[in-house]
mmCIF file of C-alpha atoms and ligand atoms in Angstrom:
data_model
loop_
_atom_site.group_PDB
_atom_site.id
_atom_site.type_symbol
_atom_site.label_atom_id
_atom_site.label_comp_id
_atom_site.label_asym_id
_atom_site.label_seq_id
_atom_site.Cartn_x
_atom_site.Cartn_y
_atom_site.Cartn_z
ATOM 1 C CA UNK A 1 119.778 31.458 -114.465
ATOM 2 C CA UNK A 2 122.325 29.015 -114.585
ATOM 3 C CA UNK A 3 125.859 29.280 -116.153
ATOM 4 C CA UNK A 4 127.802 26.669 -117.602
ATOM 5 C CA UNK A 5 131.066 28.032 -116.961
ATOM 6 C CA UNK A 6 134.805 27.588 -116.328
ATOM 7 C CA UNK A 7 136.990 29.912 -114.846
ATOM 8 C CA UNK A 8 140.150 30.109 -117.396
ATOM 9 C CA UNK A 9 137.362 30.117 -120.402
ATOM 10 C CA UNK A 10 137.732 33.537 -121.845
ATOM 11 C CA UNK A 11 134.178 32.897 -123.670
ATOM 12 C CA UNK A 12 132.481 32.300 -120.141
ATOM 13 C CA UNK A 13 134.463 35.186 -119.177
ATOM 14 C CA UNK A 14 132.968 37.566 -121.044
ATOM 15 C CA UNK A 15 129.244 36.473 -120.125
ATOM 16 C CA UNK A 16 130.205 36.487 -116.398
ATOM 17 C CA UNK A 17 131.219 40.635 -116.998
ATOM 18 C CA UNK A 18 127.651 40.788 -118.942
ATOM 19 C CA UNK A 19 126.033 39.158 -115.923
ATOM 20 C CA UNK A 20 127.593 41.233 -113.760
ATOM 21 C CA UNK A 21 127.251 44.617 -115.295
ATOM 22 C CA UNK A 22 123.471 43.848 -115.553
ATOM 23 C CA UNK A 23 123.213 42.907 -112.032
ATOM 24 C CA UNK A 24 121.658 39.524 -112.872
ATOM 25 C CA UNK A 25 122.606 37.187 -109.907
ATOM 26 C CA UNK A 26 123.269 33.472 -111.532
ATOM 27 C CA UNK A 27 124.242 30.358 -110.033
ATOM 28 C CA UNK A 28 127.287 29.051 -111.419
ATOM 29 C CA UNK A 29 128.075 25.210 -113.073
ATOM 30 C CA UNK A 30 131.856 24.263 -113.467
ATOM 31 C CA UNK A 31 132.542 22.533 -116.493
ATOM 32 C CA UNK A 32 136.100 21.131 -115.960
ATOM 33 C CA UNK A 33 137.795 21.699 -119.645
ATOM 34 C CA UNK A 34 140.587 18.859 -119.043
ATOM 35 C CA UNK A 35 139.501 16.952 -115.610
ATOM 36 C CA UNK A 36 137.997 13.755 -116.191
ATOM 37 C CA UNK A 37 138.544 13.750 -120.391
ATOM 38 C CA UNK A 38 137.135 17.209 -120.299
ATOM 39 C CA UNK A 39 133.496 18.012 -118.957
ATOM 40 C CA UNK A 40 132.525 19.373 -121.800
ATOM 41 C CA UNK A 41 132.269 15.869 -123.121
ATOM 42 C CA UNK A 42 130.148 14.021 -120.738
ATOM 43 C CA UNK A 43 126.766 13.174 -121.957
ATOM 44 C CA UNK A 44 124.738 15.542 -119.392
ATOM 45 C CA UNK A 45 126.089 18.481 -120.780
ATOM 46 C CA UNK A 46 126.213 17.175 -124.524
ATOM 47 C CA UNK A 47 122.531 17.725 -123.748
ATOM 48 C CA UNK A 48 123.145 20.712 -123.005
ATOM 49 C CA UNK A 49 125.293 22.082 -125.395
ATOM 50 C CA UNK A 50 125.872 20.301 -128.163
ATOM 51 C CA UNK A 51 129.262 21.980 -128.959
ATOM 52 C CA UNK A 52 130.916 20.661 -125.648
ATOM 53 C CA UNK A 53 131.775 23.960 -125.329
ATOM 54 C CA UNK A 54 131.172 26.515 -122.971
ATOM 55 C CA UNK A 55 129.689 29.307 -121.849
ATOM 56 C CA UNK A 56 126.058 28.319 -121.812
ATOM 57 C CA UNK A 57 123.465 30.272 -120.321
ATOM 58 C CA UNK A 58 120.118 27.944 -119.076
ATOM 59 C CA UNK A 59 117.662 30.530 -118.469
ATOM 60 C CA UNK A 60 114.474 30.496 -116.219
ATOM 61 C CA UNK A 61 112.134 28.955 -118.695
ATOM 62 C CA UNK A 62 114.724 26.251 -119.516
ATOM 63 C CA UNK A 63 116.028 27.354 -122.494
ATOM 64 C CA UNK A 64 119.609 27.318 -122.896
ATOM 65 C CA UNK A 65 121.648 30.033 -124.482
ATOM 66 C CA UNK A 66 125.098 29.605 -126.460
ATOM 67 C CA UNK A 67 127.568 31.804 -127.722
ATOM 68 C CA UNK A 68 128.722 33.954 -125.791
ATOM 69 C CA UNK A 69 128.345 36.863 -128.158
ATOM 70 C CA UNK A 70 124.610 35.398 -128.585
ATOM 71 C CA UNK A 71 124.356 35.197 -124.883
ATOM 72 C CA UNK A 72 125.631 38.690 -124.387
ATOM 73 C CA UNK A 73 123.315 40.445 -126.903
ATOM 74 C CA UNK A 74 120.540 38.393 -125.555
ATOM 75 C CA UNK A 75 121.318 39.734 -122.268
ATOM 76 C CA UNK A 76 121.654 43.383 -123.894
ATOM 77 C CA UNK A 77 118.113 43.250 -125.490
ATOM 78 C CA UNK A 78 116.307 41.793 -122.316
ATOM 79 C CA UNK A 79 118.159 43.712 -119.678
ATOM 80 C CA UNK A 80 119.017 47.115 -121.240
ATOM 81 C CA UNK A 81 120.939 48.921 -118.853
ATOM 82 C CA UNK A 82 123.616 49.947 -118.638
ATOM 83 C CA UNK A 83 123.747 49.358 -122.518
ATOM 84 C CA UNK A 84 126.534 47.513 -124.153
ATOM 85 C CA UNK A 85 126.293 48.495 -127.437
ATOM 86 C CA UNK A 86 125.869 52.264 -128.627
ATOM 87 C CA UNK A 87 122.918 53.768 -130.176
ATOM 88 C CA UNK A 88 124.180 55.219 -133.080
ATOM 89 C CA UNK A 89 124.350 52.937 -135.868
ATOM 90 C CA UNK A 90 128.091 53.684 -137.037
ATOM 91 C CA UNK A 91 129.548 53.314 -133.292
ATOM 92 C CA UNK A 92 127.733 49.796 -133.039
ATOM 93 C CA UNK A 93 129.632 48.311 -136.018
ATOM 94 C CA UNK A 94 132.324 49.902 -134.448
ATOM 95 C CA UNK A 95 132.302 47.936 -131.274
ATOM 96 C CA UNK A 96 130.988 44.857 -133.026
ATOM 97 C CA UNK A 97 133.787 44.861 -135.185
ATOM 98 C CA UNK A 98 136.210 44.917 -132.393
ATOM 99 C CA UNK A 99 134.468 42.598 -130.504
ATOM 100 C CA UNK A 100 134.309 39.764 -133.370
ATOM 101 C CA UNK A 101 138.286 40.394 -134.565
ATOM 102 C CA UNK A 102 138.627 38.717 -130.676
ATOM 103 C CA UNK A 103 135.422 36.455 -130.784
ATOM 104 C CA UNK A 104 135.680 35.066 -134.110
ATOM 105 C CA UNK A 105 139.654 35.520 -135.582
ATOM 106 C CA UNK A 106 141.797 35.385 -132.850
ATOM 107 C CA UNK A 107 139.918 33.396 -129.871
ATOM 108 C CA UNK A 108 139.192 30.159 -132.543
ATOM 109 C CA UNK A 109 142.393 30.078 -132.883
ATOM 110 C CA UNK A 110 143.861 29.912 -129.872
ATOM 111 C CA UNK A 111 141.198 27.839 -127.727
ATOM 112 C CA UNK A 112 141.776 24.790 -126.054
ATOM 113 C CA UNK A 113 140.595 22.614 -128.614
ATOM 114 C CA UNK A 114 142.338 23.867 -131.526
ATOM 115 C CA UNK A 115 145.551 23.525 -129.569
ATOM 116 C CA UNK A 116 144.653 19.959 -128.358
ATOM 117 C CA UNK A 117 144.646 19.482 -132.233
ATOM 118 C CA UNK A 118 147.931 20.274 -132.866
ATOM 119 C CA UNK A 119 149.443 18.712 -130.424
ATOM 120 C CA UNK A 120 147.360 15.524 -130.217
ATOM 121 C CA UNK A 121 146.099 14.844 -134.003
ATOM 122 C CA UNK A 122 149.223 17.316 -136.144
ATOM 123 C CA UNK A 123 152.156 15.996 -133.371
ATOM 124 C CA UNK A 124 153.158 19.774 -133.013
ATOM 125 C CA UNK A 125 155.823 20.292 -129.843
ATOM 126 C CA UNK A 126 155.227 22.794 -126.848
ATOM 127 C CA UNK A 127 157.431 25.127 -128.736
ATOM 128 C CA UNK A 128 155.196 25.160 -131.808
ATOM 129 C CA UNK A 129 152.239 25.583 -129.584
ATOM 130 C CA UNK A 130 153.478 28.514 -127.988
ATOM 131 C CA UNK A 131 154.304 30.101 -131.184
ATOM 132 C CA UNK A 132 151.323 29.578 -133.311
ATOM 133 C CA UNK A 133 149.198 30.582 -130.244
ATOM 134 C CA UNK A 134 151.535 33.714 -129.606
ATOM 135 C CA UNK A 135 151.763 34.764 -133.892
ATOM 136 C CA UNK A 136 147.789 34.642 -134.037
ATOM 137 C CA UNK A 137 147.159 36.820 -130.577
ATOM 138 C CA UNK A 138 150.093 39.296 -131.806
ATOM 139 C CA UNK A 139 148.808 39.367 -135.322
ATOM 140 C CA UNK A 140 145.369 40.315 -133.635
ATOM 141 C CA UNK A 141 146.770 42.408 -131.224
ATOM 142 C CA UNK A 142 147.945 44.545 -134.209
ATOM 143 C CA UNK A 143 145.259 45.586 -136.057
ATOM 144 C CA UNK A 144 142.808 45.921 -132.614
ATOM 145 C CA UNK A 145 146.048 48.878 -131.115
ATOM 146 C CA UNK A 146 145.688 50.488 -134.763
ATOM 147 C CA UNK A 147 141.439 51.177 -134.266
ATOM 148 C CA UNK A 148 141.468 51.982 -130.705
ATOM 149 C CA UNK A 149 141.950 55.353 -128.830
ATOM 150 C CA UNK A 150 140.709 54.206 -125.306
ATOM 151 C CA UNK A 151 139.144 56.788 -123.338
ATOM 152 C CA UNK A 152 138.937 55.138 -121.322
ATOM 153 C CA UNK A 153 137.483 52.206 -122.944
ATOM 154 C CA UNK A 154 137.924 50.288 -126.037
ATOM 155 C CA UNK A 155 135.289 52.684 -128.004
ATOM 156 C CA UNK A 156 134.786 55.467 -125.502
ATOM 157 C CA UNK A 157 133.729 56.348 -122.014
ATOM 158 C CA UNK A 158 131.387 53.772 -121.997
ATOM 159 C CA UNK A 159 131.952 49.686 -121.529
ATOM 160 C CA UNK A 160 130.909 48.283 -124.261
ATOM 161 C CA UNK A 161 130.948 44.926 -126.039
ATOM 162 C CA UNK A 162 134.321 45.096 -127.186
ATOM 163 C CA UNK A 163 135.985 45.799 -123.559
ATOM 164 C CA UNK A 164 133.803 42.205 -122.724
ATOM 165 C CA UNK A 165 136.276 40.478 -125.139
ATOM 166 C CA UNK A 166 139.140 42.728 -125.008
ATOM 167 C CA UNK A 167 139.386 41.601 -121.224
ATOM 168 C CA UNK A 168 139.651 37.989 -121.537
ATOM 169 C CA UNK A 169 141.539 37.890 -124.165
ATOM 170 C CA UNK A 170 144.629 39.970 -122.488
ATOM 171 C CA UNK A 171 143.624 37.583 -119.054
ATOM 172 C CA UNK A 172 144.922 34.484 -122.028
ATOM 173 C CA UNK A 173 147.549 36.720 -123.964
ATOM 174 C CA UNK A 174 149.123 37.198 -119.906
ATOM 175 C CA UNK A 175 148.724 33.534 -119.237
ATOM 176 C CA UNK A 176 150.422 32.588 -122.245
ATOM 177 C CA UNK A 177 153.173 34.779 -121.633
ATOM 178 C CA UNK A 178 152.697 37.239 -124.939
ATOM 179 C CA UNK A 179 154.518 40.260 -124.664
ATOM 180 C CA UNK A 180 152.158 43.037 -124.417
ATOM 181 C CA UNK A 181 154.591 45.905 -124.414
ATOM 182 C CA UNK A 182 153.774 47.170 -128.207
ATOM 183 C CA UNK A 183 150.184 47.209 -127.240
ATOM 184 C CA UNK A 184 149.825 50.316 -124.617
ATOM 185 C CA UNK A 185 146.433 50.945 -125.480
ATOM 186 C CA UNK A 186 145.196 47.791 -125.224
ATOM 187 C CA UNK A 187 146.975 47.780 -121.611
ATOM 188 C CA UNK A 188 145.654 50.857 -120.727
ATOM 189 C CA UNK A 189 141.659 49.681 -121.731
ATOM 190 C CA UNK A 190 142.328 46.308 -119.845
ATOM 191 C CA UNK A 191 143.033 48.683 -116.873
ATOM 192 C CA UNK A 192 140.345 50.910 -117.105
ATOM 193 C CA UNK A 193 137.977 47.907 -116.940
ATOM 194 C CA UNK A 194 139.800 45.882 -114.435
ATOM 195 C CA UNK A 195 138.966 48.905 -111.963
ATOM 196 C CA UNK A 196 135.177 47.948 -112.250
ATOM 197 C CA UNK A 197 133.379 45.294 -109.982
ATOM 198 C CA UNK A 198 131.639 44.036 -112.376
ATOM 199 C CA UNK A 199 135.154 43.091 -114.429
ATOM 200 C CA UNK A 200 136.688 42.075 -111.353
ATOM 201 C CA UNK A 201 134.336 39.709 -110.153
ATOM 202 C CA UNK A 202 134.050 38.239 -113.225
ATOM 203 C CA UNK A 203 137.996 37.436 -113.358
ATOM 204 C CA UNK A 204 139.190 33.411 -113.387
ATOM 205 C CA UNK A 205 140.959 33.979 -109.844
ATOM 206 C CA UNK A 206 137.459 35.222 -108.036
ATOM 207 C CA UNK A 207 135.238 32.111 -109.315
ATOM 208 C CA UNK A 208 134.459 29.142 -107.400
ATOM 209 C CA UNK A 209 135.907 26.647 -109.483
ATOM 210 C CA UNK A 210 139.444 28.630 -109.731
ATOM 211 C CA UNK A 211 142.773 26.584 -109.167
HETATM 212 N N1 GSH B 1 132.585 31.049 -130.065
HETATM 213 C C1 GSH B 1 132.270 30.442 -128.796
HETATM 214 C C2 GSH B 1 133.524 29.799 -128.238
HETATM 215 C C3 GSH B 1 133.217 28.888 -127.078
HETATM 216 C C4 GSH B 1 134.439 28.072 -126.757
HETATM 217 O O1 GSH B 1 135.157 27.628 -127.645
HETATM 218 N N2 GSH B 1 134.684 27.865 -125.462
HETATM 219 C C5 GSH B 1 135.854 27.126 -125.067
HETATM 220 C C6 GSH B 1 136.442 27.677 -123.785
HETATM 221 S S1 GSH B 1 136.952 29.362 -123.985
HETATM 222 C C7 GSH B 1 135.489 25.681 -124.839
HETATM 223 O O2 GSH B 1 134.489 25.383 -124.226
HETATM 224 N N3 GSH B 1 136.316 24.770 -125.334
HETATM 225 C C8 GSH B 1 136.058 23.367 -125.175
HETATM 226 C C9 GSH B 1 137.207 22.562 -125.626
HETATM 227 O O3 GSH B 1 138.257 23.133 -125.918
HETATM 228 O O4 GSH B 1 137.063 21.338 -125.687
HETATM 229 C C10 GSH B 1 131.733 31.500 -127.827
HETATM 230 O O5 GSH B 1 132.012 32.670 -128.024
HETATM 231 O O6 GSH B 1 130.997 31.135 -126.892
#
């Protein structure tokens, strides 16, 4: 398999962990975000991906995944252990719920491109930026502390979904200089996972394209 990655992405993030925790080797494809205009953009990987976005996952038969939460499930259904998504009905909507208040309400609003926007198309200043990226994560940040008791993951002693997009997303909060203090269990499940392999492997400073 090949992934279209890059190593600050936080959606390519999360597929590496999947990868990883799986145990599916991969061969990796940098897809510089800014260099050159950004990758994303060229027309060899507009064939690719559409979006000009990544992650995207070509698989053996030459079909290419996107989404990472697509991806990830994908991965889940073909490759089932160890699971990433509980069994029990009520659980699973648990974790998915977490894992798509990161995915699909706070990530969106902080990625690359939406920033570009404000800065290049709305005129917005660094300081602007920094607060409208720091006001969404915190807002998000909020509501994910209230639902989780890590123990010592995000929903249990399992990994799950959720810790695949928890992880990231504290990797950009960090990066971004958000202060994480009101947020100890959020903290204390980015730990927990950080102390697996398969989570620390996956992290933007152990990739090949890392700066
Ligand atoms: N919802 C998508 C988000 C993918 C996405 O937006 N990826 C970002 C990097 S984290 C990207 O490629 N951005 C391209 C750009 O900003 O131009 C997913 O989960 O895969």
């Amino acid at each position: 398999m090949k992934l279209y990655t890059y190593f600050r992405s936080s959606a390519a993030y999360r597929v590496r962990i999947a990868l990883n925790l799986k145990g599916l080797p991969y061969d990796a494809v940098p897809i510089h975000l800014s260099k050159d205009g950004g990758q994303q953009r060229r027309p060899d990987f507009v064939t690719v991906n559409p979006q000009m976005r990544v992650p995207a996952l070509a698989l053996y038969r030459g079909d290419v995944l996107t989404q990472s939460l697509a991806i990830i499930e994908y991965l889940d259904e073909t490759h089932p252990k160890p699971p990433l998504l509980p069994s029990d009905p009520l659980a699973r909507a648990k974790v998915r719920a977490i894992a798509q208040m990161i995915a699909c309400d706070i990530h969106p609003l902080n990625n690359l491109v939406t920033l570009q926007y404000l800065k290049r198309s709305l005129k917005q200043e660094q300081p602007e930026i920094d607060a409208w990226y720091h006001h969404w994560v915190i807002e998000g940040f909020k509501a994910i502390e209230a639902m989780i008791s890590p123990s010592p993951y995000t929903c249990g002693s399992q990994v799950t979904l959720s810790d695949l997009c928890l992880v990231p997303q504290v990797f950009n909060a960090r990066r971004l200089k958000v202060p994480l203090d009101a947020f100890p269990k959020i903290v204390a499940a980015d730990a927990a996972c950080l102390k697996l392999s398969a989570f620390d492997k996956a992290r933007p400073e152990n990739q090949p394209d890392a700066e």
